[in-house]
PDB file of C-alpha atoms in Angstrom:
ATOM      1  CA  MET A   1       0.000   0.000   0.000  1.00 48.00           C
ATOM      2  CA  PRO A   2       1.243   3.519  -0.697  1.00 48.00           C
ATOM      3  CA  ALA A   3       2.461   5.463   2.303  1.00 48.00           C
ATOM      4  CA  THR A   4      -0.014   7.894   3.847  1.00 48.00           C
ATOM      5  CA  PRO A   5       1.301  11.470   3.610  1.00 50.00           C
ATOM      6  CA  THR A   6       1.968  13.057   6.983  1.00 55.00           C
ATOM      7  CA  ALA A   7       1.006  16.641   7.698  1.00 68.00           C
ATOM      8  CA  ALA A   8       3.867  19.111   8.032  1.00 89.00           C
ATOM      9  CA  VAL A   9       3.958  20.705  11.479  1.00 93.00           C
ATOM     10  CA  THR A  10       5.554  24.035  12.401  1.00 94.00           C
ATOM     11  CA  THR A  11       5.988  25.159  15.998  1.00 96.00           C
ATOM     12  CA  LEU A  12       6.390  28.771  17.091  1.00 97.00           C
ATOM     13  CA  THR A  13       6.721  30.072  20.637  1.00 98.00           C
ATOM     14  CA  GLY A  14       6.091  33.439  22.242  1.00 98.00           C
ATOM     15  CA  ARG A  15       4.377  35.061  25.194  1.00 98.00           C
ATOM     16  CA  ALA A  16       1.501  36.984  23.587  1.00 98.00           C
ATOM     17  CA  LEU A  17      -0.588  37.098  20.420  1.00 98.00           C
ATOM     18  CA  LEU A  18      -1.523  40.237  18.477  1.00 98.00           C
ATOM     19  CA  LEU A  19      -4.469  39.760  16.140  1.00 98.00           C
ATOM     20  CA  ASP A  20      -5.557  41.785  13.141  1.00 98.00           C
ATOM     21  CA  MET A  21      -9.320  41.901  12.548  1.00 98.00           C
ATOM     22  CA  ASP A  22     -10.444  42.363   8.917  1.00 97.00           C
ATOM     23  CA  GLY A  23      -9.416  39.371   6.826  1.00 96.00           C
ATOM     24  CA  THR A  24      -7.905  37.617   9.843  1.00 98.00           C
ATOM     25  CA  LEU A  25     -10.836  37.170  12.237  1.00 98.00           C
ATOM     26  CA  VAL A  26     -13.653  38.829  10.294  1.00 97.00           C
ATOM     27  CA  ASP A  27     -14.618  38.640   6.631  1.00 97.00           C
ATOM     28  CA  SER A  28     -15.780  42.180   5.927  1.00 96.00           C
ATOM     29  CA  GLY A  29     -14.870  42.131   2.240  1.00 94.00           C
ATOM     30  CA  PRO A  30     -18.309  42.939   0.788  1.00 94.00           C
ATOM     31  CA  ALA A  31     -18.801  45.922   3.118  1.00 94.00           C
ATOM     32  CA  VAL A  32     -15.308  47.272   2.461  1.00 94.00           C
ATOM     33  CA  GLU A  33     -15.809  46.895  -1.269  1.00 95.00           C
ATOM     34  CA  ARG A  34     -19.146  48.726  -1.253  1.00 95.00           C
ATOM     35  CA  VAL A  35     -17.795  51.752   0.584  1.00 95.00           C
ATOM     36  CA  TRP A  36     -14.489  52.037  -1.257  1.00 96.00           C
ATOM     37  CA  ARG A  37     -15.859  51.410  -4.749  1.00 97.00           C
ATOM     38  CA  ALA A  38     -18.310  54.257  -4.159  1.00 96.00           C
ATOM     39  CA  TRP A  39     -15.400  56.435  -3.032  1.00 96.00           C
ATOM     40  CA  ALA A  40     -13.355  55.459  -6.106  1.00 97.00           C
ATOM     41  CA  LEU A  41     -16.235  56.340  -8.401  1.00 97.00           C
ATOM     42  CA  GLN A  42     -16.524  59.760  -6.761  1.00 95.00           C
ATOM     43  CA  TYR A  43     -12.921  60.560  -7.686  1.00 96.00           C
ATOM     44  CA  GLY A  44     -12.789  58.790 -11.051  1.00 97.00           C
ATOM     45  CA  LEU A  45     -10.417  56.106  -9.792  1.00 97.00           C
ATOM     46  CA  ASP A  46     -10.300  52.435 -10.720  1.00 97.00           C
ATOM     47  CA  GLY A  47     -12.136  50.486  -8.023  1.00 96.00           C
ATOM     48  CA  ASP A  48      -9.930  47.406  -8.271  1.00 96.00           C
ATOM     49  CA  GLN A  49      -6.768  49.465  -7.867  1.00 96.00           C
ATOM     50  CA  VAL A  50      -8.256  51.294  -4.894  1.00 97.00           C
ATOM     51  CA  LEU A  51      -9.127  48.023  -3.150  1.00 95.00           C
ATOM     52  CA  GLU A  52      -5.559  46.786  -3.607  1.00 93.00           C
ATOM     53  CA  VAL A  53      -4.282  49.847  -1.742  1.00 95.00           C
ATOM     54  CA  VAL A  54      -6.801  50.064   1.116  1.00 95.00           C
ATOM     55  CA  HIS A  55      -6.459  46.546   2.490  1.00 91.00           C
ATOM     56  CA  GLY A  56      -4.846  46.663   5.927  1.00 94.00           C
ATOM     57  CA  ARG A  57      -4.368  50.437   5.986  1.00 96.00           C
ATOM     58  CA  GLN A  58      -6.284  53.187   7.719  1.00 96.00           C
ATOM     59  CA  GLY A  59      -8.417  55.170   5.308  1.00 96.00           C
ATOM     60  CA  PHE A  60      -6.476  58.415   5.556  1.00 97.00           C
ATOM     61  CA  ALA A  61      -3.251  56.606   4.660  1.00 97.00           C
ATOM     62  CA  SER A  62      -4.894  54.959   1.655  1.00 97.00           C
ATOM     63  CA  MET A  63      -6.223  58.314   0.486  1.00 97.00           C
ATOM     64  CA  ALA A  64      -2.751  59.831   0.765  1.00 97.00           C
ATOM     65  CA  ILE A  65      -1.458  57.178  -1.647  1.00 97.00           C
ATOM     66  CA  LEU A  66      -4.383  57.412  -4.048  1.00 97.00           C
ATOM     67  CA  LEU A  67      -4.718  61.228  -4.007  1.00 97.00           C
ATOM     68  CA  PRO A  68      -1.140  62.317  -3.287  1.00 97.00           C
ATOM     69  CA  ASP A  69      -1.721  66.021  -3.936  1.00 96.00           C
ATOM     70  CA  ARG A  70      -4.593  66.365  -1.480  1.00 96.00           C
ATOM     71  CA  PRO A  71      -4.042  67.932   1.983  1.00 97.00           C
ATOM     72  CA  MET A  72      -3.819  65.312   4.734  1.00 96.00           C
ATOM     73  CA  GLU A  73      -6.335  67.260   6.807  1.00 96.00           C
ATOM     74  CA  GLN A  74      -8.945  66.562   4.126  1.00 97.00           C
ATOM     75  CA  ASN A  75      -8.044  62.872   4.157  1.00 97.00           C
ATOM     76  CA  HIS A  76      -8.626  62.678   7.907  1.00 96.00           C
ATOM     77  CA  GLU A  77     -11.970  64.458   7.618  1.00 97.00           C
ATOM     78  CA  GLU A  78     -13.189  62.171   4.851  1.00 96.00           C
ATOM     79  CA  ASN A  79     -11.860  59.108   6.615  1.00 95.00           C
ATOM     80  CA  ALA A  80     -14.015  59.930   9.642  1.00 95.00           C
ATOM     81  CA  ARG A  81     -17.109  60.038   7.441  1.00 95.00           C
ATOM     82  CA  MET A  82     -16.203  56.750   5.758  1.00 94.00           C
ATOM     83  CA  LEU A  83     -15.605  55.010   9.080  1.00 95.00           C
ATOM     84  CA  ALA A  84     -19.140  55.983  10.072  1.00 95.00           C
ATOM     85  CA  GLN A  85     -20.458  54.545   6.790  1.00 94.00           C
ATOM     86  CA  GLU A  86     -18.563  51.302   7.330  1.00 95.00           C
ATOM     87  CA  THR A  87     -19.808  51.036  10.901  1.00 96.00           C
ATOM     88  CA  ALA A  88     -23.401  51.316   9.687  1.00 96.00           C
ATOM     89  CA  ASP A  89     -22.886  48.703   6.940  1.00 95.00           C
ATOM     90  CA  THR A  90     -22.450  45.233   8.451  1.00 95.00           C
ATOM     91  CA  GLU A  91     -24.364  43.329   5.771  1.00 95.00           C
ATOM     92  CA  GLY A  92     -22.432  40.199   4.871  1.00 95.00           C
ATOM     93  CA  VAL A  93     -19.914  40.576   7.697  1.00 97.00           C
ATOM     94  CA  VAL A  94     -19.144  37.099   9.060  1.00 97.00           C
ATOM     95  CA  ALA A  95     -16.439  35.350  11.038  1.00 97.00           C
ATOM     96  CA  ILE A  96     -13.460  33.868   9.230  1.00 96.00           C
ATOM     97  CA  GLY A  97     -13.550  30.075   9.399  1.00 93.00           C
ATOM     98  CA  GLY A  98     -12.127  28.863  12.698  1.00 95.00           C
ATOM     99  CA  ALA A  99     -12.025  32.354  14.258  1.00 97.00           C
ATOM    100  CA  ALA A 100     -14.622  31.708  16.968  1.00 97.00           C
ATOM    101  CA  ALA A 101     -12.962  28.546  18.245  1.00 97.00           C
ATOM    102  CA  PHE A 102      -9.515  30.123  17.971  1.00 97.00           C
ATOM    103  CA  LEU A 103     -10.530  33.158  20.049  1.00 97.00           C
ATOM    104  CA  ALA A 104     -12.239  30.929  22.591  1.00 96.00           C
ATOM    105  CA  SER A 105      -8.996  28.979  22.994  1.00 96.00           C
ATOM    106  CA  LEU A 106      -7.192  32.201  24.004  1.00 97.00           C
ATOM    107  CA  GLY A 107      -9.305  32.831  27.092  1.00 94.00           C
ATOM    108  CA  GLY A 108      -6.976  33.843  29.933  1.00 94.00           C
ATOM    109  CA  LEU A 109      -3.935  34.049  27.640  1.00 97.00           C
ATOM    110  CA  PRO A 110      -2.198  37.348  26.755  1.00 98.00           C
ATOM    111  CA  HIS A 111      -3.624  38.589  23.459  1.00 98.00           C
ATOM    112  CA  ALA A 112      -4.839  41.806  21.885  1.00 98.00           C
ATOM    113  CA  LEU A 113      -6.655  43.026  18.822  1.00 98.00           C
ATOM    114  CA  VAL A 114      -4.606  45.413  16.653  1.00 98.00           C
ATOM    115  CA  THR A 115      -6.773  46.833  13.900  1.00 98.00           C
ATOM    116  CA  SER A 116      -6.882  49.772  11.502  1.00 96.00           C
ATOM    117  CA  ALA A 117     -10.592  50.163  12.344  1.00 97.00           C
ATOM    118  CA  ASP A 118     -11.694  52.635  14.980  1.00 97.00           C
ATOM    119  CA  ASP A 119     -13.374  51.421  18.163  1.00 97.00           C
ATOM    120  CA  ALA A 120     -16.931  51.764  16.847  1.00 98.00           C
ATOM    121  CA  LEU A 121     -16.159  49.880  13.634  1.00 97.00           C
ATOM    122  CA  ALA A 122     -14.255  47.143  15.463  1.00 98.00           C
ATOM    123  CA  ARG A 123     -17.170  46.582  17.828  1.00 98.00           C
ATOM    124  CA  ALA A 124     -19.695  46.636  14.973  1.00 98.00           C
ATOM    125  CA  ARG A 125     -17.825  44.106  12.847  1.00 98.00           C
ATOM    126  CA  MET A 126     -16.822  41.768  15.675  1.00 98.00           C
ATOM    127  CA  GLY A 127     -20.404  41.878  16.931  1.00 98.00           C
ATOM    128  CA  ALA A 128     -21.869  41.211  13.484  1.00 97.00           C
ATOM    129  CA  ALA A 129     -19.515  38.241  13.147  1.00 98.00           C
ATOM    130  CA  GLY A 130     -20.541  36.902  16.571  1.00 97.00           C
ATOM    131  CA  LEU A 131     -17.024  37.266  17.975  1.00 98.00           C
ATOM    132  CA  ALA A 132     -16.071  38.596  21.394  1.00 94.00           C
ATOM    133  CA  LEU A 133     -13.801  41.626  21.395  1.00 95.00           C
ATOM    134  CA  PRO A 134     -10.532  40.813  23.206  1.00 96.00           C
ATOM    135  CA  PRO A 135     -10.114  42.662  26.522  1.00 94.00           C
ATOM    136  CA  VAL A 136      -7.163  44.597  25.062  1.00 98.00           C
ATOM    137  CA  ALA A 137      -7.682  46.323  21.713  1.00 98.00           C
ATOM    138  CA  VAL A 138      -5.543  48.792  19.787  1.00 98.00           C
ATOM    139  CA  THR A 139      -7.778  50.705  17.382  1.00 98.00           C
ATOM    140  CA  ALA A 140      -7.310  53.705  15.109  1.00 96.00           C
ATOM    141  CA  GLU A 141      -7.820  56.157  17.985  1.00 96.00           C
ATOM    142  CA  HIS A 142      -4.725  54.844  19.760  1.00 97.00           C
ATOM    143  CA  VAL A 143      -2.142  55.429  17.017  1.00 97.00           C
ATOM    144  CA  THR A 144      -0.981  58.245  14.778  1.00 96.00           C
ATOM    145  CA  LEU A 145       0.445  56.087  12.002  1.00 96.00           C
ATOM    146  CA  SER A 146      -1.157  53.373   9.876  1.00 96.00           C
ATOM    147  CA  LYS A 147       0.131  49.930   9.052  1.00 97.00           C
ATOM    148  CA  PRO A 148       2.675  49.168   7.543  1.00 97.00           C
ATOM    149  CA  ASP A 149       4.140  51.283  10.349  1.00 98.00           C
ATOM    150  CA  PRO A 150       4.664  49.037  13.418  1.00 98.00           C
ATOM    151  CA  GLU A 151       3.224  51.559  15.914  1.00 98.00           C
ATOM    152  CA  GLY A 152       0.017  49.604  16.535  1.00 98.00           C
ATOM    153  CA  PHE A 153       1.734  46.293  17.192  1.00 98.00           C
ATOM    154  CA  LEU A 154       4.362  47.903  19.430  1.00 98.00           C
ATOM    155  CA  LEU A 155       1.578  49.534  21.434  1.00 98.00           C
ATOM    156  CA  GLY A 156      -0.238  46.205  21.698  1.00 98.00           C
ATOM    157  CA  ALA A 157       2.896  44.615  23.135  1.00 98.00           C
ATOM    158  CA  LYS A 158       3.317  47.516  25.592  1.00 98.00           C
ATOM    159  CA  LEU A 159      -0.283  47.279  26.796  1.00 98.00           C
ATOM    160  CA  LEU A 160       0.161  43.562  27.430  1.00 98.00           C
ATOM    161  CA  GLY A 161       3.513  44.140  29.159  1.00 98.00           C
ATOM    162  CA  ILE A 162       5.298  41.790  26.769  1.00 98.00           C
ATOM    163  CA  ASP A 163       8.553  42.415  24.908  1.00 98.00           C
ATOM    164  CA  PRO A 164       7.828  42.860  21.172  1.00 98.00           C
ATOM    165  CA  ALA A 165      10.259  40.060  20.329  1.00 98.00           C
ATOM    166  CA  ASP A 166       8.029  37.699  22.333  1.00 98.00           C
ATOM    167  CA  CYS A 167       4.844  38.603  20.451  1.00 98.00           C
ATOM    168  CA  LEU A 168       3.312  36.629  17.587  1.00 98.00           C
ATOM    169  CA  VAL A 169       1.214  38.488  15.025  1.00 98.00           C
ATOM    170  CA  PHE A 170      -1.721  37.151  12.993  1.00 98.00           C
ATOM    171  CA  GLU A 171      -2.232  39.124   9.768  1.00 98.00           C
ATOM    172  CA  ASP A 172      -3.640  38.752   6.275  1.00 97.00           C
ATOM    173  CA  SER A 173      -2.644  41.950   4.447  1.00 96.00           C
ATOM    174  CA  GLU A 174       0.663  42.974   2.940  1.00 96.00           C
ATOM    175  CA  ALA A 175       0.679  46.181   5.007  1.00 97.00           C
ATOM    176  CA  GLY A 176      -0.118  44.237   8.167  1.00 97.00           C
ATOM    177  CA  VAL A 177       2.546  41.597   7.634  1.00 98.00           C
ATOM    178  CA  ALA A 178       5.093  44.348   6.992  1.00 98.00           C
ATOM    179  CA  ALA A 179       4.028  46.116  10.202  1.00 98.00           C
ATOM    180  CA  GLY A 180       4.433  42.963  12.284  1.00 98.00           C
ATOM    181  CA  LEU A 181       7.861  42.213  10.864  1.00 98.00           C
ATOM    182  CA  ALA A 182       8.937  45.838  11.334  1.00 98.00           C
ATOM    183  CA  ALA A 183       7.955  45.489  15.004  1.00 98.00           C
ATOM    184  CA  GLY A 184      10.430  42.617  15.304  1.00 98.00           C
ATOM    185  CA  MET A 185       7.705  40.006  15.665  1.00 98.00           C
ATOM    186  CA  GLN A 186       7.056  36.661  14.030  1.00 98.00           C
ATOM    187  CA  VAL A 187       4.026  36.798  11.745  1.00 98.00           C
ATOM    188  CA  ILE A 188       1.511  34.057  11.056  1.00 98.00           C
ATOM    189  CA  GLY A 189      -0.032  34.934   7.716  1.00 97.00           C
ATOM    190  CA  VAL A 190      -3.690  34.025   7.230  1.00 97.00           C
ATOM    191  CA  GLY A 191      -4.263  33.172   3.581  1.00 94.00           C
ATOM    192  CA  PRO A 192      -1.895  31.820   0.903  1.00 91.00           C
ATOM    193  CA  ALA A 193      -1.021  35.288  -0.402  1.00 93.00           C
ATOM    194  CA  THR A 194       0.829  36.043   2.831  1.00 96.00           C
ATOM    195  CA  THR A 195       3.668  33.739   1.797  1.00 94.00           C
ATOM    196  CA  GLY A 196       4.559  36.325  -0.812  1.00 96.00           C
ATOM    197  CA  TYR A 197       4.345  39.099   1.779  1.00 97.00           C
ATOM    198  CA  GLY A 198       7.143  37.540   3.826  1.00 96.00           C
ATOM    199  CA  ALA A 199       5.116  36.051   6.676  1.00 97.00           C
ATOM    200  CA  THR A 200       7.102  33.780   8.997  1.00 97.00           C
ATOM    201  CA  VAL A 201       4.600  31.007   8.259  1.00 96.00           C
ATOM    202  CA  SER A 202       1.291  31.022   6.381  1.00 96.00           C
ATOM    203  CA  VAL A 203      -1.938  29.103   6.943  1.00 96.00           C
ATOM    204  CA  ASP A 204      -5.057  28.757   4.845  1.00 94.00           C
ATOM    205  CA  SER A 205      -7.278  28.691   7.922  1.00 94.00           C
ATOM    206  CA  LEU A 206      -7.176  29.312  11.661  1.00 97.00           C
ATOM    207  CA  HIS A 207      -8.324  25.693  11.998  1.00 96.00           C
ATOM    208  CA  GLN A 208      -4.660  24.815  11.399  1.00 96.00           C
ATOM    209  CA  VAL A 209      -3.433  26.607  14.540  1.00 97.00           C
ATOM    210  CA  THR A 210      -3.485  25.236  18.090  1.00 97.00           C
ATOM    211  CA  VAL A 211      -2.305  27.289  21.068  1.00 97.00           C
ATOM    212  CA  THR A 212      -1.090  25.814  24.350  1.00 97.00           C
ATOM    213  CA  GLU A 213       0.484  27.495  27.370  1.00 97.00           C
ATOM    214  CA  ALA A 214       3.070  26.387  29.909  1.00 97.00           C
ATOM    215  CA  ASP A 215       4.929  28.573  32.419  1.00 97.00           C
ATOM    216  CA  GLY A 216       4.026  31.752  30.558  1.00 95.00           C
ATOM    217  CA  THR A 217       5.158  30.495  27.155  1.00 97.00           C
ATOM    218  CA  LEU A 218       2.632  30.094  24.363  1.00 98.00           C
ATOM    219  CA  THR A 219       3.309  27.330  21.867  1.00 98.00           C
ATOM    220  CA  LEU A 220       1.621  27.517  18.489  1.00 97.00           C
ATOM    221  CA  THR A 221       1.362  24.222  16.659  1.00 97.00           C
ATOM    222  CA  ILE A 222       0.639  24.896  12.992  1.00 96.00           C
ATOM    223  CA  THR A 223      -0.379  21.990  10.786  1.00 93.00           C
ATOM    224  CA  ALA A 224      -0.072  22.372   7.022  1.00 79.00           C
TER     225      ALA A 224
END
């Protein structure tokens, strides 16, 4: 009989987990696309190109890339309006496969949400997806810079009282992976595209990740 293939297993260790939201825990793609395609149409921009830029970034940072000659003050003002639109539009927002069980497994373990959404949007999307918001959350109000800058992840580590080098990041976007690596952290990429972004290891689903704890050390067992 032919040999049965064995699953490849990767083990990572750390002391805390920092979790992105959109695309990592929550599938908000349809809502994001509705809001940003309408914005692109308003400015005569290609919707597909706009969506490539906005993923993982705060809105004002995306606008600065897409409309480079526009004053940043205007970007911040418009971003505030768009965040309100996104908060009101939760149609089709659901949990990423395995996210509920994964979050439940982290009860009592050091972890934080680090998202480009503001507090209202994070609560709206996590609630729509039926997911509990982690007790520690870094949202847009807490930082001055957007991913790919590492500010958010470094703040998450500080709030948890954990050295950045001992934090493990879960991310799905190119900007997010870059932010985690820039913070000096190992990055678990969610989705096959993250291999190309330089993630430490990539998974297709959170179902592939198991977290255990012993003496303050978290061990992630990742099955391919």
